[in-house]
Amino acid sequence: MINGNDKITEWKKEGRKVLGYYCCYMPVEILTAAGVIPYRIIGNSKEQITEADAVLERVMCPWVRNTFDQALKGNYAFLDGVVIPHVCDAVQRMYALWRHYSGISYHYQFDIPHILSDSSFRFFAKELDLFKESLEKFLGKKITDEALQDAIQLHNENRRLVRELYSLRKSSPPLISGTEVLRLLKEGLTGTPVSEFNRMLKEKIAECRKRTPQESEALPRLMISGCVIDMTDNCALIEDCNAHVVMDDLAIGTRSFWFEVESGHDPMTDLSRAYLANIRCPRTITGKKTIEYKEEFKYRWGYLKDYAEEYGVQGIILNLLRFCDAHEYDFIDLKNYLQGIGLPTLVLDDDYTLGSIPRIKTRIEAFVEMLQMKNPV
Amino acid sequence: MITAGIDVGAETVKAVILVDQELVGWSMVKAELDRRVSAEKALQSAEAMSGLPAGSIQKIMVTGSGRKTIAMADGNVSDIIATGRGVFFLFPSVKTVIDIGAEEARAIRVDAGGDIRNFAKNDKCAAGVGAFLGAMARALELNIEDLGVASQRSRQHIPINATCVVFAESEVVSLIHSQIPKEDIARAIHESVAIRITSMARRIGIERDIVFIGGVVRNVGVIESLNRHLGMDMLIPERPEIVTAIGAAIIAREEME
Amino acid sequence: MSKKSEGNESIVKTRAGGIATRLIADAYKKGWAHVEAGKPVAWLMYGPNREILRCFDILPVYPESYASNCAIKQQTSPYIEYAEEEGFSEYICGYLRHAMGYALSLARGDSLEIAPFGGMPRPSMLLSCSRLCDPRTKVFETMRRYLKVPAFIYDHQIPPTEDDRCNDPEVSRHYIEHNLEGLKGLVKFLEELTGIKLDRDRLSEMVRNSIESWHLMYECFALRKHSPCPLPLEDLVVVYRPFRDMIGERETVEFFRDLRDEIAERVRLGTTVVPEEKHRLLWLGLPMWFDMDLLTYIESKGGVVVMDSMYHCSKPVPIDTSDPLRALAEKEYWGWDMYGNSDGSQPRCGLTTGSYVLDMVRDYTLDGVIVHSVISCRGCTIGNRHIARVLREEMGIPVMEVESHMTNLSAYSTDETREKIDAFLHMLSARKRGTHDKR
């Protein structure tokens, strides 16, 4: 079972609804404002895919396949509804398929521009508005601007707290491991009301600040970048190889939390501007026309350099999910960029089962050893 | 009516002879480079077994790959159709056929009249089951028959999650290094095959009775895993290799009527 | 720019098929003349409107089209290999891998002598929009590095056809407005690059031509509902080329008028593709470019592939062409492959719901569906298995599946596919005879 957990059962007893959603581009503020508990759809690479193949092609994003398999098995039956934005080709297909097979009564899909422009921000804001209307009809209640503003504040606080938690990894050695961070984020994202999530974060931050790790315990510092890596096993595997994962560029990690929703306009416009412009997923491009690609690289991936500098990252692991078009087109350029900034890179080809393949350990161990030699403590 | 069916496969050529509804002779020979020579040999051998005088055969139907090159045949038919017919002859209650060979796996739905209702084949991106099992057996340092036997002694179920052969092999090697008993790994391998085959069959719908044919039939581990995943016990012919050739011979007879 | 291969000419059944081939070949020659005159060349994904480009006297070249033509000729090497050597995975769209390899080859200064059909001219710009699939959005972002030319990629949202939203006037207006902004951005980019101002009158005229072609194409499709099939798939893909690659020209309108007349004549005379049309089929997915002969094989067994899911024509709606850019945006939206109900009352498509497939099967009185799964094209493949299931289980329509690897020819077996076709057609016959227990 993904999460037939007790807290959700409790909340449902109170009459509260739980809505599932795919990916970073779903502004959770809308769900919070609606009084609904957001539940980010995650996979479970430990579970064998047994149902999906009868209905869905195999040669596609293995993460999406895994989540769909979960849906077919009824692991998500506790959801009252699912929002499946048009993030990428694979996720987009899930809308019709979940509607047909999941047994859940409410589904919605909105479109998301791929290229940034003023019109794109307007378009996305309107899509969110139309979604809000649909949600209001489903819930039988209005979602006021005030509720949205409150939700925006709460989620901004949430993202700030996550960034604060991350900052505890800057020290040598970090005060909290990558695995622990991702575990907490995962829990917070899956069926936890944001106020509770914030409380969990504050508690963890306070607890970490009391920790006193020894300098001698410092290990090579890594960053992990990739598509949707939502299995903490991957991170644990890496950390088991005597390394610290001090930073990440993941969908359930920094990509979801490294921005603020600024006020200035109506809530939907604010959400549209924040989400569309700040999420670092290759499905969105800037549409810049320049042929000075080196400039372009800096614009697209300079944030990785910033992360590396801020967090003292010594090496980066690129976890490339098979069949992910968005990431695959970028891959060669990204490798060149990382080489250009002198950041050692290990590329892992993943079919969303890597966590269960300890053989990968040898490659990671070798990478870590190499970094150790480069950066003796 | 005396008819013959020849099934020209990649590795073997099978021939059978029917006198009306009765199977009187059959043979399987290794496929040579020139399939026509093998077809001749198989037919002669089946004739010898039947004890029929030379020239008794009224019609020969050929099936399988390269069927169109066998000049001596009076006609040819798609092997999917021949398989369905052949299985129906042996098991009139059949509604679903699962045929697993070295390179290819198929599922065929048969209707009450023995005609094809639907069919599906394994995905191209996936390695053939036989080849997959062969690779896994090698990784475990077992021969293919022992792989099936070993799996029956398994005490626990360990899932193999990787769906691609390359990744699966990797997973198997790590399981070996983790000191997981060979029996459990063998079972996991068969489970993974069974899941894949069941998914394929479900695309066209599974209905009892299910008949299992093809080279992989010899593997008890696959049979057991498949029975479990299909939720029912499959029927298995005594001589699974010649089922398709029997179907061809029956079609030959039907065309004469 | 692409020329039809010799091989394909022999399988078309209509006069128009041959004419289309010639039209494209002529356009191709004119294209090279244009290049020699030093005029600008754009490589485009299908998306940015050709009419706009023609007003700037820019030659549109379609790498996707070129790749599929190379596939028909079975000459996709060495470009596919060049791309893979560079590190592009074999799971990337075959057409784009081909284009990427070609771009690499150009960048290296290789001669175009080895290129089939004389190759594609070097572009002075790359144009695309985010229409239909992610690779279309990303490819030029990557490719411009090799070619060192500017790329303009704008956002274009296809109608939300997975549910009824696409028919809501408020929704359609907001999609069209956004797409219009994309076109305005394209115009601005081209004006800056070429130093020419867009001639709106000329664009209006071209847009009127396009719309007239659309009306005529729709009539052709309506006529195709007649049995026996007057225009099978092998002709359709050929005559569709001018509809895509030469839309907006006056001669294209004339071509479609002639095509419509020819189809009407064939319908009147009852001209058949096969002596006895035993099976009427639908092809779901990309055509099998490198094995178009398969269609001939199907015909030899009395089957005709009447329809294809990717080539159909929605019912035209009235469009005001006084503002040509807006007219284009509306034409793109309503002309999107939204297969309408026979009475044209409500466009429905459903990329994944497949409702349009069901409509087609009914409207064109089809007996069976062939589903083509392409490894490396997720855009045209994901969801097909589900549609196949719905067709089989819920609608009782027979379905068979074929698989290919788009441009990797070694992964495809012509024999095996024909085997499957034999079994499938046999199935359909049994069904008709009634020996098949029906659902």
Short mmCIF file of C-alpha atoms in Angstrom, two decimals, chain C residues 24-394:
data_model
loop_
_atom_site.label_atom_id
_atom_site.label_comp_id
_atom_site.label_asym_id
_atom_site.label_seq_id
_atom_site.Cartn_x
_atom_site.Cartn_y
_atom_site.Cartn_z
CA ILE C 24 6.25 18.04 -54.11
CA ALA C 25 9.17 17.19 -56.38
CA ASP C 26 8.75 20.50 -58.22
CA ALA C 27 8.52 22.39 -54.97
CA TYR C 28 11.68 20.64 -53.91
CA LYS C 29 13.52 21.80 -57.05
CA LYS C 30 12.23 25.34 -56.58
CA GLY C 31 13.46 25.09 -53.04
CA TRP C 32 17.03 24.46 -54.08
CA ALA C 33 16.82 27.36 -56.51
CA HIS C 34 15.70 29.48 -53.59
CA VAL C 35 18.70 28.29 -51.59
CA GLU C 36 21.08 29.04 -54.42
CA ALA C 37 19.68 32.54 -54.62
CA GLY C 38 20.83 32.98 -51.03
CA LYS C 39 17.36 33.30 -49.58
CA PRO C 40 16.61 32.28 -46.01
CA VAL C 41 15.85 28.68 -45.10
CA ALA C 42 14.00 27.56 -41.99
CA TRP C 43 13.97 24.09 -40.55
CA LEU C 44 10.64 23.60 -38.90
CA MET C 45 8.77 21.08 -36.88
CA TYR C 46 5.17 20.84 -38.01
CA GLY C 47 3.66 23.70 -36.10
CA PRO C 48 4.72 27.17 -37.18
CA ASN C 49 2.50 28.16 -40.03
CA ARG C 50 3.97 27.87 -43.43
CA GLU C 51 1.83 30.74 -44.71
CA ILE C 52 3.67 33.15 -42.45
CA LEU C 53 7.03 31.95 -43.65
CA ARG C 54 6.11 32.28 -47.28
CA CYS C 55 5.21 35.92 -46.72
CA PHE C 56 8.80 36.44 -45.66
CA ASP C 57 10.03 34.44 -48.63
CA ILE C 58 11.53 31.90 -46.30
CA LEU C 59 11.83 28.34 -47.53
CA PRO C 60 10.25 25.91 -45.03
CA VAL C 61 12.07 22.60 -44.68
CA TYR C 62 10.64 19.78 -42.53
CA PRO C 63 13.25 17.43 -41.04
CA GLU C 64 10.44 15.14 -39.83
CA SER C 65 9.21 14.78 -43.38
CA TYR C 66 12.72 14.21 -44.66
CA ALA C 67 13.32 11.50 -42.08
CA SER C 68 10.11 9.69 -42.96
CA ASN C 69 11.03 9.82 -46.65
CA CYS C 70 14.43 8.37 -45.88
CA ALA C 71 12.64 5.68 -43.91
CA ILE C 72 10.44 4.85 -46.90
CA LYS C 73 13.58 4.47 -48.99
CA GLN C 74 15.11 2.51 -46.09
CA GLN C 75 18.04 4.89 -46.07
CA THR C 76 18.20 6.27 -42.58
CA SER C 77 21.90 5.62 -42.16
CA PRO C 78 24.32 7.19 -41.42
CA TYR C 79 22.43 10.01 -39.74
CA ILE C 80 20.82 7.88 -37.10
CA GLU C 81 24.21 6.46 -36.21
CA TYR C 82 25.84 9.90 -36.05
CA ALA C 83 23.28 10.97 -33.48
CA GLU C 84 23.78 7.86 -31.40
CA GLU C 85 27.55 8.24 -31.51
CA GLU C 86 27.12 11.73 -30.15
CA GLY C 87 25.29 10.22 -27.21
CA PHE C 88 21.62 10.56 -28.11
CA SER C 89 19.82 7.52 -26.84
CA GLU C 90 18.13 5.15 -29.24
CA TYR C 91 14.83 5.86 -27.51
CA ILE C 92 14.72 9.41 -28.74
CA CYS C 93 12.24 9.97 -31.57
CA GLY C 94 13.63 8.41 -34.71
CA TYR C 95 12.83 11.41 -36.89
CA LEU C 96 14.58 13.78 -34.55
CA ARG C 97 17.55 11.52 -34.08
CA HIS C 98 17.83 11.51 -37.85
CA ALA C 99 17.57 15.28 -37.96
CA MET C 100 20.12 15.60 -35.17
CA GLY C 101 22.52 13.34 -37.03
CA TYR C 102 22.01 15.35 -40.19
CA ALA C 103 22.70 18.56 -38.31
CA LEU C 104 25.88 17.05 -36.89
CA SER C 105 26.90 16.06 -40.36
CA LEU C 106 26.29 19.57 -41.68
CA ALA C 107 28.21 21.03 -38.79
CA ARG C 108 31.15 18.83 -39.63
CA GLY C 109 31.05 20.04 -43.21
CA ASP C 110 30.19 16.66 -44.71
CA SER C 111 29.19 16.65 -48.34
CA LEU C 112 25.48 16.37 -49.06
CA GLU C 113 26.22 13.82 -51.75
CA ILE C 114 25.48 10.90 -49.51
CA ALA C 115 22.21 12.43 -48.42
CA PRO C 116 19.14 10.76 -49.92
CA PHE C 117 17.12 12.94 -52.33
CA GLY C 118 19.92 15.49 -52.34
CA GLY C 119 19.48 16.19 -48.66
CA MET C 120 18.11 19.20 -46.83
CA PRO C 121 19.64 22.65 -47.23
CA ARG C 122 21.44 24.20 -44.31
CA PRO C 123 19.02 26.36 -42.34
CA SER C 124 19.42 29.97 -41.33
CA MET C 125 16.93 29.49 -38.51
CA LEU C 126 15.13 26.81 -36.55
CA LEU C 127 11.44 27.21 -35.76
CA SER C 128 9.17 25.18 -33.59
CA CYS C 129 6.35 25.36 -31.12
CA SER C 130 5.22 23.21 -28.23
CA ARG C 131 2.60 21.41 -30.21
CA LEU C 132 1.66 17.79 -29.66
CA CYS C 133 4.82 16.35 -28.10
CA ASP C 134 7.75 17.25 -25.85
CA PRO C 135 10.54 16.34 -28.29
CA ARG C 136 9.22 18.95 -30.73
CA THR C 137 9.64 21.54 -28.05
CA LYS C 138 13.14 20.46 -27.03
CA VAL C 139 14.91 19.39 -30.18
CA PHE C 140 15.90 22.73 -31.61
CA GLU C 141 17.02 23.96 -28.24
CA THR C 142 19.68 21.28 -28.49
CA MET C 143 20.24 21.29 -32.22
CA ARG C 144 21.09 24.97 -32.61
CA ARG C 145 24.36 24.32 -30.84
CA TYR C 146 25.56 22.32 -33.85
CA LEU C 147 24.18 24.59 -36.52
CA LYS C 148 24.89 27.88 -34.76
CA VAL C 149 21.70 29.51 -35.93
CA PRO C 150 18.95 31.19 -33.95
CA ALA C 151 16.00 29.08 -32.85
CA PHE C 152 12.59 30.46 -32.11
CA ILE C 153 10.31 28.21 -30.10
CA TYR C 154 6.94 29.52 -29.01
CA ASP C 155 4.19 28.08 -26.94
CA HIS C 156 1.24 26.55 -28.70
CA GLN C 157 -1.47 24.72 -26.81
CA ILE C 158 -3.49 22.11 -28.64
CA PRO C 159 -7.16 22.01 -27.77
CA PRO C 160 -7.88 20.16 -24.50
CA THR C 161 -9.63 17.32 -26.22
CA GLU C 162 -9.43 14.77 -23.45
CA ASP C 163 -12.74 16.02 -22.18
CA ASP C 164 -15.50 18.46 -23.09
CA ARG C 165 -13.48 21.49 -22.16
CA CYS C 166 -12.43 21.87 -25.78
CA ASN C 167 -15.99 22.83 -26.74
CA ASP C 168 -16.52 25.40 -24.03
CA PRO C 169 -16.46 28.82 -25.80
CA GLU C 170 -14.65 30.47 -22.90
CA VAL C 171 -11.96 27.80 -22.96
CA SER C 172 -11.50 27.78 -26.71
CA ARG C 173 -11.24 31.55 -26.78
CA HIS C 174 -8.54 31.57 -24.15
CA TYR C 175 -6.53 28.89 -25.97
CA ILE C 176 -6.83 30.72 -29.26
CA GLU C 177 -5.79 34.03 -27.73
CA HIS C 178 -2.70 32.45 -26.24
CA ASN C 179 -1.77 30.71 -29.47
CA LEU C 180 -2.26 33.98 -31.32
CA GLU C 181 0.34 35.58 -29.08
CA GLY C 182 2.68 32.81 -30.08
CA LEU C 183 2.17 33.61 -33.72
CA LYS C 184 2.70 37.30 -33.08
CA GLY C 185 5.98 36.40 -31.43
CA LEU C 186 6.95 34.35 -34.45
CA VAL C 187 6.18 37.26 -36.77
CA LYS C 188 8.20 39.64 -34.63
CA PHE C 189 11.15 37.25 -34.68
CA LEU C 190 10.98 36.88 -38.46
CA GLU C 191 10.63 40.62 -39.01
CA GLU C 192 13.71 41.23 -36.91
CA LEU C 193 15.70 38.51 -38.59
CA THR C 194 14.81 39.34 -42.18
CA GLY C 195 14.32 43.09 -41.87
CA ILE C 196 11.05 42.71 -43.77
CA LYS C 197 7.64 43.67 -42.45
CA LEU C 198 4.89 41.12 -42.69
CA ASP C 199 2.66 41.72 -45.70
CA ARG C 200 -0.71 41.15 -44.09
CA ASP C 201 -2.62 41.29 -47.34
CA ARG C 202 -0.52 38.57 -48.79
CA LEU C 203 -0.94 36.56 -45.61
CA SER C 204 -4.72 37.03 -45.73
CA GLU C 205 -4.73 35.73 -49.25
CA MET C 206 -2.69 32.69 -48.30
CA VAL C 207 -4.85 32.02 -45.29
CA ARG C 208 -7.93 32.16 -47.50
CA ASN C 209 -6.27 29.61 -49.76
CA SER C 210 -5.53 27.39 -46.78
CA ILE C 211 -9.09 27.55 -45.59
CA GLU C 212 -10.38 26.77 -49.04
CA SER C 213 -8.04 23.75 -49.16
CA TRP C 214 -9.38 22.71 -45.79
CA HIS C 215 -12.96 22.83 -47.05
CA LEU C 216 -12.04 20.77 -50.08
CA MET C 217 -10.10 18.26 -48.00
CA TYR C 218 -13.10 17.88 -45.74
CA GLU C 219 -15.27 17.10 -48.74
CA CYS C 220 -12.74 14.47 -49.75
CA PHE C 221 -12.98 12.89 -46.34
CA ALA C 222 -16.74 12.90 -46.43
CA LEU C 223 -16.64 11.16 -49.80
CA ARG C 224 -14.30 8.56 -48.37
CA LYS C 225 -17.07 7.23 -46.21
CA HIS C 226 -18.48 5.54 -49.29
CA SER C 227 -17.88 1.91 -49.88
CA PRO C 228 -15.89 0.75 -51.81
CA CYS C 229 -13.13 2.98 -50.53
CA PRO C 230 -12.23 5.57 -53.17
CA LEU C 231 -8.99 6.74 -51.53
CA PRO C 232 -7.02 4.22 -49.47
CA LEU C 233 -4.34 5.07 -46.98
CA GLU C 234 -1.39 4.76 -49.38
CA ASP C 235 -2.92 7.53 -51.47
CA LEU C 236 -4.04 9.51 -48.50
CA VAL C 237 -0.56 9.91 -47.08
CA VAL C 238 0.69 11.07 -50.45
CA VAL C 239 -2.08 13.56 -51.16
CA TYR C 240 -1.86 14.84 -47.63
CA ARG C 241 1.64 16.09 -48.30
CA PRO C 242 0.53 19.17 -50.22
CA PHE C 243 -2.00 19.80 -47.47
CA ARG C 244 0.86 20.08 -45.01
CA ASP C 245 3.89 21.09 -47.02
CA MET C 246 2.24 23.38 -49.56
CA ILE C 247 -0.72 24.80 -47.71
CA GLY C 248 -1.57 28.38 -48.57
CA GLU C 249 -0.62 28.23 -52.23
CA ARG C 250 -3.16 28.73 -54.99
CA GLU C 251 -2.02 25.61 -56.80
CA THR C 252 -2.67 23.60 -53.67
CA VAL C 253 -6.30 24.70 -53.75
CA GLU C 254 -6.52 23.63 -57.38
CA PHE C 255 -4.93 20.33 -56.50
CA PHE C 256 -7.51 19.61 -53.82
CA ARG C 257 -10.34 20.65 -56.08
CA ASP C 258 -9.11 18.12 -58.63
CA LEU C 259 -8.67 15.54 -55.91
CA ARG C 260 -12.20 16.07 -54.67
CA ASP C 261 -13.51 15.75 -58.20
CA GLU C 262 -11.52 12.60 -58.80
CA ILE C 263 -12.80 11.01 -55.60
CA ALA C 264 -16.36 12.00 -56.45
CA GLU C 265 -15.93 10.36 -59.83
CA ARG C 266 -14.53 7.22 -58.29
CA VAL C 267 -17.47 7.10 -55.92
CA ARG C 268 -19.91 7.58 -58.78
CA LEU C 269 -18.29 4.83 -60.81
CA GLY C 270 -17.83 2.58 -57.82
CA THR C 271 -14.14 2.29 -58.59
CA THR C 272 -12.54 -0.16 -56.24
CA VAL C 273 -9.05 -0.54 -54.90
CA VAL C 274 -9.46 -4.30 -54.70
CA PRO C 275 -11.84 -6.51 -56.73
CA GLU C 276 -13.80 -7.42 -53.66
CA GLU C 277 -13.52 -5.21 -50.61
CA LYS C 278 -13.74 -7.82 -47.88
CA HIS C 279 -12.32 -5.88 -44.95
CA ARG C 280 -12.34 -2.19 -44.22
CA LEU C 281 -9.64 -1.27 -41.75
CA LEU C 282 -8.37 1.59 -39.67
CA TRP C 283 -4.73 2.20 -38.98
CA LEU C 284 -4.14 3.64 -35.54
CA GLY C 285 -0.83 5.40 -35.15
CA LEU C 286 1.99 6.49 -37.41
CA PRO C 287 2.03 4.95 -40.85
CA MET C 288 4.60 2.25 -41.36
CA TRP C 289 6.81 4.38 -43.57
CA PHE C 290 9.45 1.83 -44.32
CA ASP C 291 6.98 -0.90 -45.13
CA MET C 292 4.26 0.87 -47.08
CA ASP C 293 4.13 -2.25 -49.18
CA LEU C 294 2.24 -3.77 -46.29
CA LEU C 295 -0.82 -1.90 -47.51
CA THR C 296 -0.47 -3.61 -50.89
CA TYR C 297 -0.17 -6.92 -49.10
CA ILE C 298 -3.36 -6.27 -47.19
CA GLU C 299 -5.07 -5.43 -50.46
CA SER C 300 -3.90 -8.68 -51.97
CA LYS C 301 -5.96 -10.35 -49.24
CA GLY C 302 -9.02 -8.27 -49.94
CA GLY C 303 -8.49 -5.72 -47.21
CA VAL C 304 -8.32 -1.96 -47.57
CA VAL C 305 -6.97 0.42 -45.01
CA VAL C 306 -9.55 3.14 -45.28
CA MET C 307 -8.57 5.44 -42.45
CA ASP C 308 -5.64 6.45 -40.35
CA SER C 309 -5.92 8.09 -36.98
CA MET C 310 -3.32 10.71 -37.77
CA TYR C 311 -4.71 11.87 -41.09
CA HIS C 312 -8.17 13.12 -40.83
CA CYS C 313 -9.96 16.33 -41.27
CA SER C 314 -12.21 18.16 -38.92
CA LYS C 315 -15.28 19.98 -40.15
CA PRO C 316 -14.43 23.54 -41.17
CA VAL C 317 -15.93 26.38 -39.17
CA PRO C 318 -16.50 29.93 -40.44
CA ILE C 319 -13.34 31.99 -39.97
CA ASP C 320 -12.94 35.70 -40.53
CA THR C 321 -9.73 36.19 -42.50
CA SER C 322 -9.47 39.96 -42.19
CA ASP C 323 -7.00 39.51 -39.33
CA PRO C 324 -4.85 36.80 -40.84
CA LEU C 325 -2.88 35.91 -37.73
CA ARG C 326 -6.02 35.48 -35.70
CA ALA C 327 -7.49 33.47 -38.55
CA LEU C 328 -4.48 31.16 -38.42
CA ALA C 329 -4.81 30.71 -34.69
CA GLU C 330 -8.48 29.82 -35.07
CA LYS C 331 -7.79 27.54 -37.99
CA GLU C 332 -5.16 25.72 -35.93
CA TYR C 333 -7.55 25.26 -33.05
CA TRP C 334 -10.68 24.18 -34.89
CA GLY C 335 -8.71 22.43 -37.58
CA TRP C 336 -6.83 20.41 -35.03
CA ASP C 337 -7.39 16.75 -35.57
CA MET C 338 -10.66 16.94 -33.78
CA TYR C 339 -12.68 14.39 -35.55
CA GLY C 340 -16.20 15.59 -35.54
CA ASN C 341 -19.36 13.64 -35.23
CA SER C 342 -20.90 12.95 -38.60
CA ASP C 343 -23.32 15.77 -38.15
CA GLY C 344 -20.43 18.02 -37.20
CA SER C 345 -22.26 18.97 -34.06
CA GLN C 346 -19.50 18.53 -31.58
CA PRO C 347 -15.81 18.07 -32.21
CA ARG C 348 -14.34 15.38 -30.07
CA CYS C 349 -10.94 13.90 -30.21
CA GLY C 350 -9.58 12.41 -27.08
CA LEU C 351 -5.94 11.61 -27.62
CA THR C 352 -6.19 8.89 -25.12
CA THR C 353 -9.87 8.40 -24.70
CA GLY C 354 -9.94 7.32 -28.31
CA SER C 355 -13.49 8.42 -28.70
CA TYR C 356 -12.63 9.67 -32.15
CA VAL C 357 -11.43 6.22 -33.12
CA LEU C 358 -14.79 4.79 -32.18
CA ASP C 359 -16.52 7.46 -34.23
CA MET C 360 -14.37 6.68 -37.22
CA VAL C 361 -15.07 2.97 -36.98
CA ARG C 362 -18.76 3.72 -37.00
CA ASP C 363 -18.79 6.47 -39.61
CA TYR C 364 -16.57 4.70 -42.09
CA THR C 365 -18.16 1.28 -41.42
CA LEU C 366 -14.90 -0.36 -40.53
CA ASP C 367 -14.35 -3.98 -39.65
CA GLY C 368 -11.13 -3.88 -37.74
CA VAL C 369 -8.29 -1.77 -36.40
CA ILE C 370 -4.54 -2.18 -36.75
CA VAL C 371 -2.69 -0.51 -33.91
CA HIS C 372 0.86 0.54 -34.63
CA SER C 373 3.12 0.95 -31.64
CA VAL C 374 6.32 2.77 -32.34
CA ILE C 375 9.18 2.26 -29.94
CA SER C 376 10.77 5.72 -29.72
CA CYS C 377 7.60 7.65 -30.37
CA ARG C 378 5.84 8.08 -27.13
CA GLY C 379 3.62 10.81 -28.52
CA CYS C 380 1.94 8.52 -31.02
CA THR C 381 2.08 5.34 -29.03
CA ILE C 382 1.28 5.77 -25.36
CA GLY C 383 -2.36 5.11 -24.85
CA ASN C 384 -2.82 2.95 -27.95
CA ARG C 385 -2.93 -0.21 -25.91
CA HIS C 386 -5.76 1.21 -23.87
CA ILE C 387 -7.68 2.24 -26.97
CA ALA C 388 -7.11 -1.26 -28.38
CA ARG C 389 -8.53 -2.71 -25.20
CA VAL C 390 -11.58 -0.49 -25.27
CA LEU C 391 -12.19 -1.35 -28.91
CA ARG C 392 -11.89 -5.07 -28.25
CA GLU C 393 -13.55 -5.49 -24.91
CA GLU C 394 -16.10 -2.74 -24.79
#
